[in-house]
mmCIF file of C-alpha atoms and ligand atoms in Angstrom:
data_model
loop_
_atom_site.group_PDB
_atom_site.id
_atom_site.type_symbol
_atom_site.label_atom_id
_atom_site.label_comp_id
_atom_site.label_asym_id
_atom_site.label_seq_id
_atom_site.Cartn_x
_atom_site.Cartn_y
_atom_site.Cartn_z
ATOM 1 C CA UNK A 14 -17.016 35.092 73.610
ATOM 2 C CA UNK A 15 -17.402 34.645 69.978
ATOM 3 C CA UNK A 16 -15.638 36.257 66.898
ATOM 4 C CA UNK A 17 -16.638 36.183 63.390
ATOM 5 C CA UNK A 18 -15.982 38.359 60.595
ATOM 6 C CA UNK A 19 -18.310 41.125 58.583
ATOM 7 C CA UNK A 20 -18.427 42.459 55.455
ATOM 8 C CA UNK A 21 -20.376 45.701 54.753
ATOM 9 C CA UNK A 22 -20.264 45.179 50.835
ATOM 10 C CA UNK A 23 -19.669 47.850 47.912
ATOM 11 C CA UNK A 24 -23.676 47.853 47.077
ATOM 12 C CA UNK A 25 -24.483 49.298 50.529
ATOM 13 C CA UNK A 26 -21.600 51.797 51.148
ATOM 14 C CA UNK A 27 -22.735 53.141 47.375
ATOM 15 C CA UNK A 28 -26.172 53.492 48.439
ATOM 16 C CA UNK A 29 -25.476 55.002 51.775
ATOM 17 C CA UNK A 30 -25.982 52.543 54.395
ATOM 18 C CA UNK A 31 -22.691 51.942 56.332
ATOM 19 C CA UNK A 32 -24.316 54.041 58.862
ATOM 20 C CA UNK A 33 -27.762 51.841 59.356
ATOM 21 C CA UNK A 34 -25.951 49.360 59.190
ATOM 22 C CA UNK A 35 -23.512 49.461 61.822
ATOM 23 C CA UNK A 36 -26.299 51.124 63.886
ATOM 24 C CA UNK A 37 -27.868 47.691 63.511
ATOM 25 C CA UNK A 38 -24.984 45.575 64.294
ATOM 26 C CA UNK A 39 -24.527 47.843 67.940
ATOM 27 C CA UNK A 40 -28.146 47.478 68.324
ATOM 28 C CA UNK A 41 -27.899 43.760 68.551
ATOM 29 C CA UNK A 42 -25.391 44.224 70.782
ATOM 30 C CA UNK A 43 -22.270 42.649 68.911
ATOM 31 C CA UNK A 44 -19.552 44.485 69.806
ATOM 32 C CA UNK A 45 -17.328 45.941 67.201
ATOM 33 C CA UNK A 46 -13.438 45.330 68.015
ATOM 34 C CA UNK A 47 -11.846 45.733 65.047
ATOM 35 C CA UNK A 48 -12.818 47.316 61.824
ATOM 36 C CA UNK A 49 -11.297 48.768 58.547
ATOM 37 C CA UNK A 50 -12.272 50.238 55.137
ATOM 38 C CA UNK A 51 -10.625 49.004 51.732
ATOM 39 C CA UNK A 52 -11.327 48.396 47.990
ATOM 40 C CA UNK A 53 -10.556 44.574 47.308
ATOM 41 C CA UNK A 54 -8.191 43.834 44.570
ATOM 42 C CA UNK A 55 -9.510 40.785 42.106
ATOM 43 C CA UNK A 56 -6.968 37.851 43.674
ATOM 44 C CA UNK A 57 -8.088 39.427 47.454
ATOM 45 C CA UNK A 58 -11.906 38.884 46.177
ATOM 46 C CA UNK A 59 -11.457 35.551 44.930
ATOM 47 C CA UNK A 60 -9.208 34.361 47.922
ATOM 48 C CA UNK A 61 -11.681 35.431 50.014
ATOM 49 C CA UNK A 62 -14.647 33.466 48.335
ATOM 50 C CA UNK A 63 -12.243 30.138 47.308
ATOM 51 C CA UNK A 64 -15.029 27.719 48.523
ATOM 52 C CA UNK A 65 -17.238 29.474 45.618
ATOM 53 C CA UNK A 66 -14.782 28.856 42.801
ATOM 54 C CA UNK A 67 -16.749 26.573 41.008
ATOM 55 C CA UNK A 68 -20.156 28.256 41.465
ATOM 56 C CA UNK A 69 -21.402 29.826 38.248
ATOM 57 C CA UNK A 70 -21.988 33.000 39.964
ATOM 58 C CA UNK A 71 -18.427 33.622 40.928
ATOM 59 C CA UNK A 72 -16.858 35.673 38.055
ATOM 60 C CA UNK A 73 -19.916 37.853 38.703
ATOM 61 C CA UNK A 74 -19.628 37.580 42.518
ATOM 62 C CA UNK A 75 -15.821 38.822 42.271
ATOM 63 C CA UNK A 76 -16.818 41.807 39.635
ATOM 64 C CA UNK A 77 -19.560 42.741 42.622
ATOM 65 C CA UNK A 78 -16.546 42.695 45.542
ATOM 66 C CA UNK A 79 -14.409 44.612 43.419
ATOM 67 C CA UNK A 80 -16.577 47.742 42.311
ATOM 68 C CA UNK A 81 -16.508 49.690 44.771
ATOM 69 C CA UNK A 82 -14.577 50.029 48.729
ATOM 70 C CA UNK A 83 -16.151 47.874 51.573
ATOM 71 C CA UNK A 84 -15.976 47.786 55.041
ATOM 72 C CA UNK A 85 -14.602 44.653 56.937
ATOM 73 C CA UNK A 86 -15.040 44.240 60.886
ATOM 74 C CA UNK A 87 -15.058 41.608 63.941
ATOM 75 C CA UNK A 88 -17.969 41.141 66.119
ATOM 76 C CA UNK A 89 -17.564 40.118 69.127
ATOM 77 C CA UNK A 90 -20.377 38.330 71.120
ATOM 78 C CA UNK A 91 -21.865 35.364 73.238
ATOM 79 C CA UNK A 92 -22.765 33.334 69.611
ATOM 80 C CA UNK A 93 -21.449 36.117 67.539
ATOM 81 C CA UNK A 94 -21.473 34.301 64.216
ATOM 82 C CA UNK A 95 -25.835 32.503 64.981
ATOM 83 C CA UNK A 96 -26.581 35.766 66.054
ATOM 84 C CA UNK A 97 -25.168 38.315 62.789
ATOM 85 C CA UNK A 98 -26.253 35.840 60.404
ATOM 86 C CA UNK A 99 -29.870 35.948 62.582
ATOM 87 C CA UNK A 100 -29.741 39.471 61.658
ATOM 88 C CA UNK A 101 -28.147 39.819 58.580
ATOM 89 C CA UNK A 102 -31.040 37.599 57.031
ATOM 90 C CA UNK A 103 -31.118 35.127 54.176
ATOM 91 C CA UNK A 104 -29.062 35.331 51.284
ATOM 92 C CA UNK A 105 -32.015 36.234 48.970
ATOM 93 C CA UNK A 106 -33.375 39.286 50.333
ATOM 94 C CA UNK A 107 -36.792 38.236 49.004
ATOM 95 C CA UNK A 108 -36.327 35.312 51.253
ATOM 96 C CA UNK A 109 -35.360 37.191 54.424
ATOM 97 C CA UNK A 110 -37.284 37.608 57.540
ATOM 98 C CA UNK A 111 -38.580 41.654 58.588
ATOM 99 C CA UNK A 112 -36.199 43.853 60.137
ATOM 100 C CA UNK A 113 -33.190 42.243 59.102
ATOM 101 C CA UNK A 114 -30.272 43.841 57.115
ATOM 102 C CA UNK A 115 -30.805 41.901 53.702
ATOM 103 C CA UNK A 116 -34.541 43.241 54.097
ATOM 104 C CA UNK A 117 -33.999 46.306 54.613
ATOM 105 C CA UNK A 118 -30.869 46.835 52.543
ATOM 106 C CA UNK A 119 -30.176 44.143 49.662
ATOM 107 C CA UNK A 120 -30.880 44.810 46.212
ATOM 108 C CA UNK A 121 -30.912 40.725 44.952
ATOM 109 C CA UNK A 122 -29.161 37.666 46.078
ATOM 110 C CA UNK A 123 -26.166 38.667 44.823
ATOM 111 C CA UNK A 124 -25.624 42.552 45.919
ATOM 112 C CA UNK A 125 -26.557 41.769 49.331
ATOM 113 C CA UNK A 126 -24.912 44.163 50.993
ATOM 114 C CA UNK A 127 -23.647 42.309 54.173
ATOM 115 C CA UNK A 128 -21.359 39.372 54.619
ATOM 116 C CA UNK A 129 -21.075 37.051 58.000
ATOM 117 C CA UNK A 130 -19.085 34.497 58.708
ATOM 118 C CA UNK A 131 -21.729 30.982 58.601
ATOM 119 C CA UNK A 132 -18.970 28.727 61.138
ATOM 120 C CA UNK A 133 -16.407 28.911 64.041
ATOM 121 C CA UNK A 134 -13.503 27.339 61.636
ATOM 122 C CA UNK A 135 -14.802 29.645 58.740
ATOM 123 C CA UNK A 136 -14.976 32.827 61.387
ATOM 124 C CA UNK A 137 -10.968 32.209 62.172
ATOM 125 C CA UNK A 138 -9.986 31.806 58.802
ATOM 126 C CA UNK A 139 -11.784 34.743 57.737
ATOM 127 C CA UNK A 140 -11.003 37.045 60.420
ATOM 128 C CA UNK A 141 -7.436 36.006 59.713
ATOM 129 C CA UNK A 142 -7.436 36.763 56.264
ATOM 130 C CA UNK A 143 -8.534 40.837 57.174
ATOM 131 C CA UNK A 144 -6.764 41.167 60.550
ATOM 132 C CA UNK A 145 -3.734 41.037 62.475
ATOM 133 C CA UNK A 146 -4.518 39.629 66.596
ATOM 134 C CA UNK A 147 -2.870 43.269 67.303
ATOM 135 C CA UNK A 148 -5.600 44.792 65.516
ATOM 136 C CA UNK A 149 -8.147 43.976 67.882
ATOM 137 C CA UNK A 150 -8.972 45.783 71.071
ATOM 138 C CA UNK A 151 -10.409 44.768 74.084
ATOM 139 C CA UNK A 152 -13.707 45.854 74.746
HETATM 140 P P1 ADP B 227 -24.108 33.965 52.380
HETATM 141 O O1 ADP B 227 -23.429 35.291 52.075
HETATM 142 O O2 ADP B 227 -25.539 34.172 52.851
HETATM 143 O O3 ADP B 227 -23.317 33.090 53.314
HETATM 144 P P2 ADP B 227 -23.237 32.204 50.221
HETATM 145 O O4 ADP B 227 -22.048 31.905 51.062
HETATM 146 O O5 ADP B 227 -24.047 31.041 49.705
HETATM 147 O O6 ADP B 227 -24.259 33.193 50.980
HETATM 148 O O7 ADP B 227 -22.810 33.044 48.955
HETATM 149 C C1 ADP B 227 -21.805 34.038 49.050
HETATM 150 C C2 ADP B 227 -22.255 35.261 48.294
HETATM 151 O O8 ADP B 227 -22.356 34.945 46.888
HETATM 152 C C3 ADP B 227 -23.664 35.762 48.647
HETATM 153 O O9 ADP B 227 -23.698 36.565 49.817
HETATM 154 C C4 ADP B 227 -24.032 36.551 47.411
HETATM 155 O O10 ADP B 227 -23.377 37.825 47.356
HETATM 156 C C5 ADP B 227 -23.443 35.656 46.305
HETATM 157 N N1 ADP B 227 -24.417 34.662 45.826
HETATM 158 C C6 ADP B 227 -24.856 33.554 46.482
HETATM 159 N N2 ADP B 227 -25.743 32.866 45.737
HETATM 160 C C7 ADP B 227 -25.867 33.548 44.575
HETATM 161 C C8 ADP B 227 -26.623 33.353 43.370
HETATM 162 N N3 ADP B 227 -27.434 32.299 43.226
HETATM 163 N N4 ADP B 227 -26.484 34.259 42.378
HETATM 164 C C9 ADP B 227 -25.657 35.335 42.508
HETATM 165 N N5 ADP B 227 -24.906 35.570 43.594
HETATM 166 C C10 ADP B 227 -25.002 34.707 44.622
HETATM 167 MG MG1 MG B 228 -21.442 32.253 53.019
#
């Protein structure tokens, strides 16, 4: 079994779709076993996307994480992290396949309202940064 980490992001939980969403994510059958709600400070947002630093879409990209609360969770599956970023879609939502979440819930490439963790040494780290191992259950 397979962890990796998602991020229901500020656009979507404005616009009402932290529901959908998670309905989704069950649907698929990744199991949720742990999950919280906060409202990322700047350093949290910009420790969390490090690796983008130098990208000219970061300052923007950390203004984006840090308007409004999220939701962070673990899914757990058989190939949890090919499988959520199967159906989260592509990062441009005008790029992403039908009946994923970017398709059906992104606004633009940037507020696109999911997050999934794209490697097994990427899924620990970031599932580290969020959670405690006490904070998830067996399921
Ligand atoms: P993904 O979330 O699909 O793994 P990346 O890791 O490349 O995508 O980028 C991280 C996040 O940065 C994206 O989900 C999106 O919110 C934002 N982003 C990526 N590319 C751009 C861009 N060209 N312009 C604005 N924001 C972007
Ligand atoms: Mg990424």
């Amino acid at each position: 079994m397979e962890l990796t980490l998602s991020i229901v992001k500020p656009d979507a939980l404005r616009n009402g779709h932290l529901g959908p969403i998670l309905g989704m994510i069950e649907e698929a059958g990744l199991k949720l076993v742990a999950l919280r709600m906060l409202h990322l400070t700047r350093p949290q947002a910009e420790g969390f996307y490090a690796v983008h630093r130098e990208r000219p879409f970061f300052s923007s990209l950390v203004d984006f994480m840090t308007s409004g609360p999220c939701v962070v969770s673990v899914l757990q599956a058989d190939d949890a992290i090919g499988r959520y970023r199967k159906l989260m879609g592509a990062t441009d939502p005008a790029q992403a396949d039908e009946g994923t979440i970017r398709k059906r819930f992104a606004s633009d490439i940037e507020k696109n309202a999911v997050h999934g963790s794209d490697a097994p040494e990427t899924a620990r780290t970031e599932v580290a940064y969020f959670f405690r191992e006490l904070d998830l259950v067996e399921r």
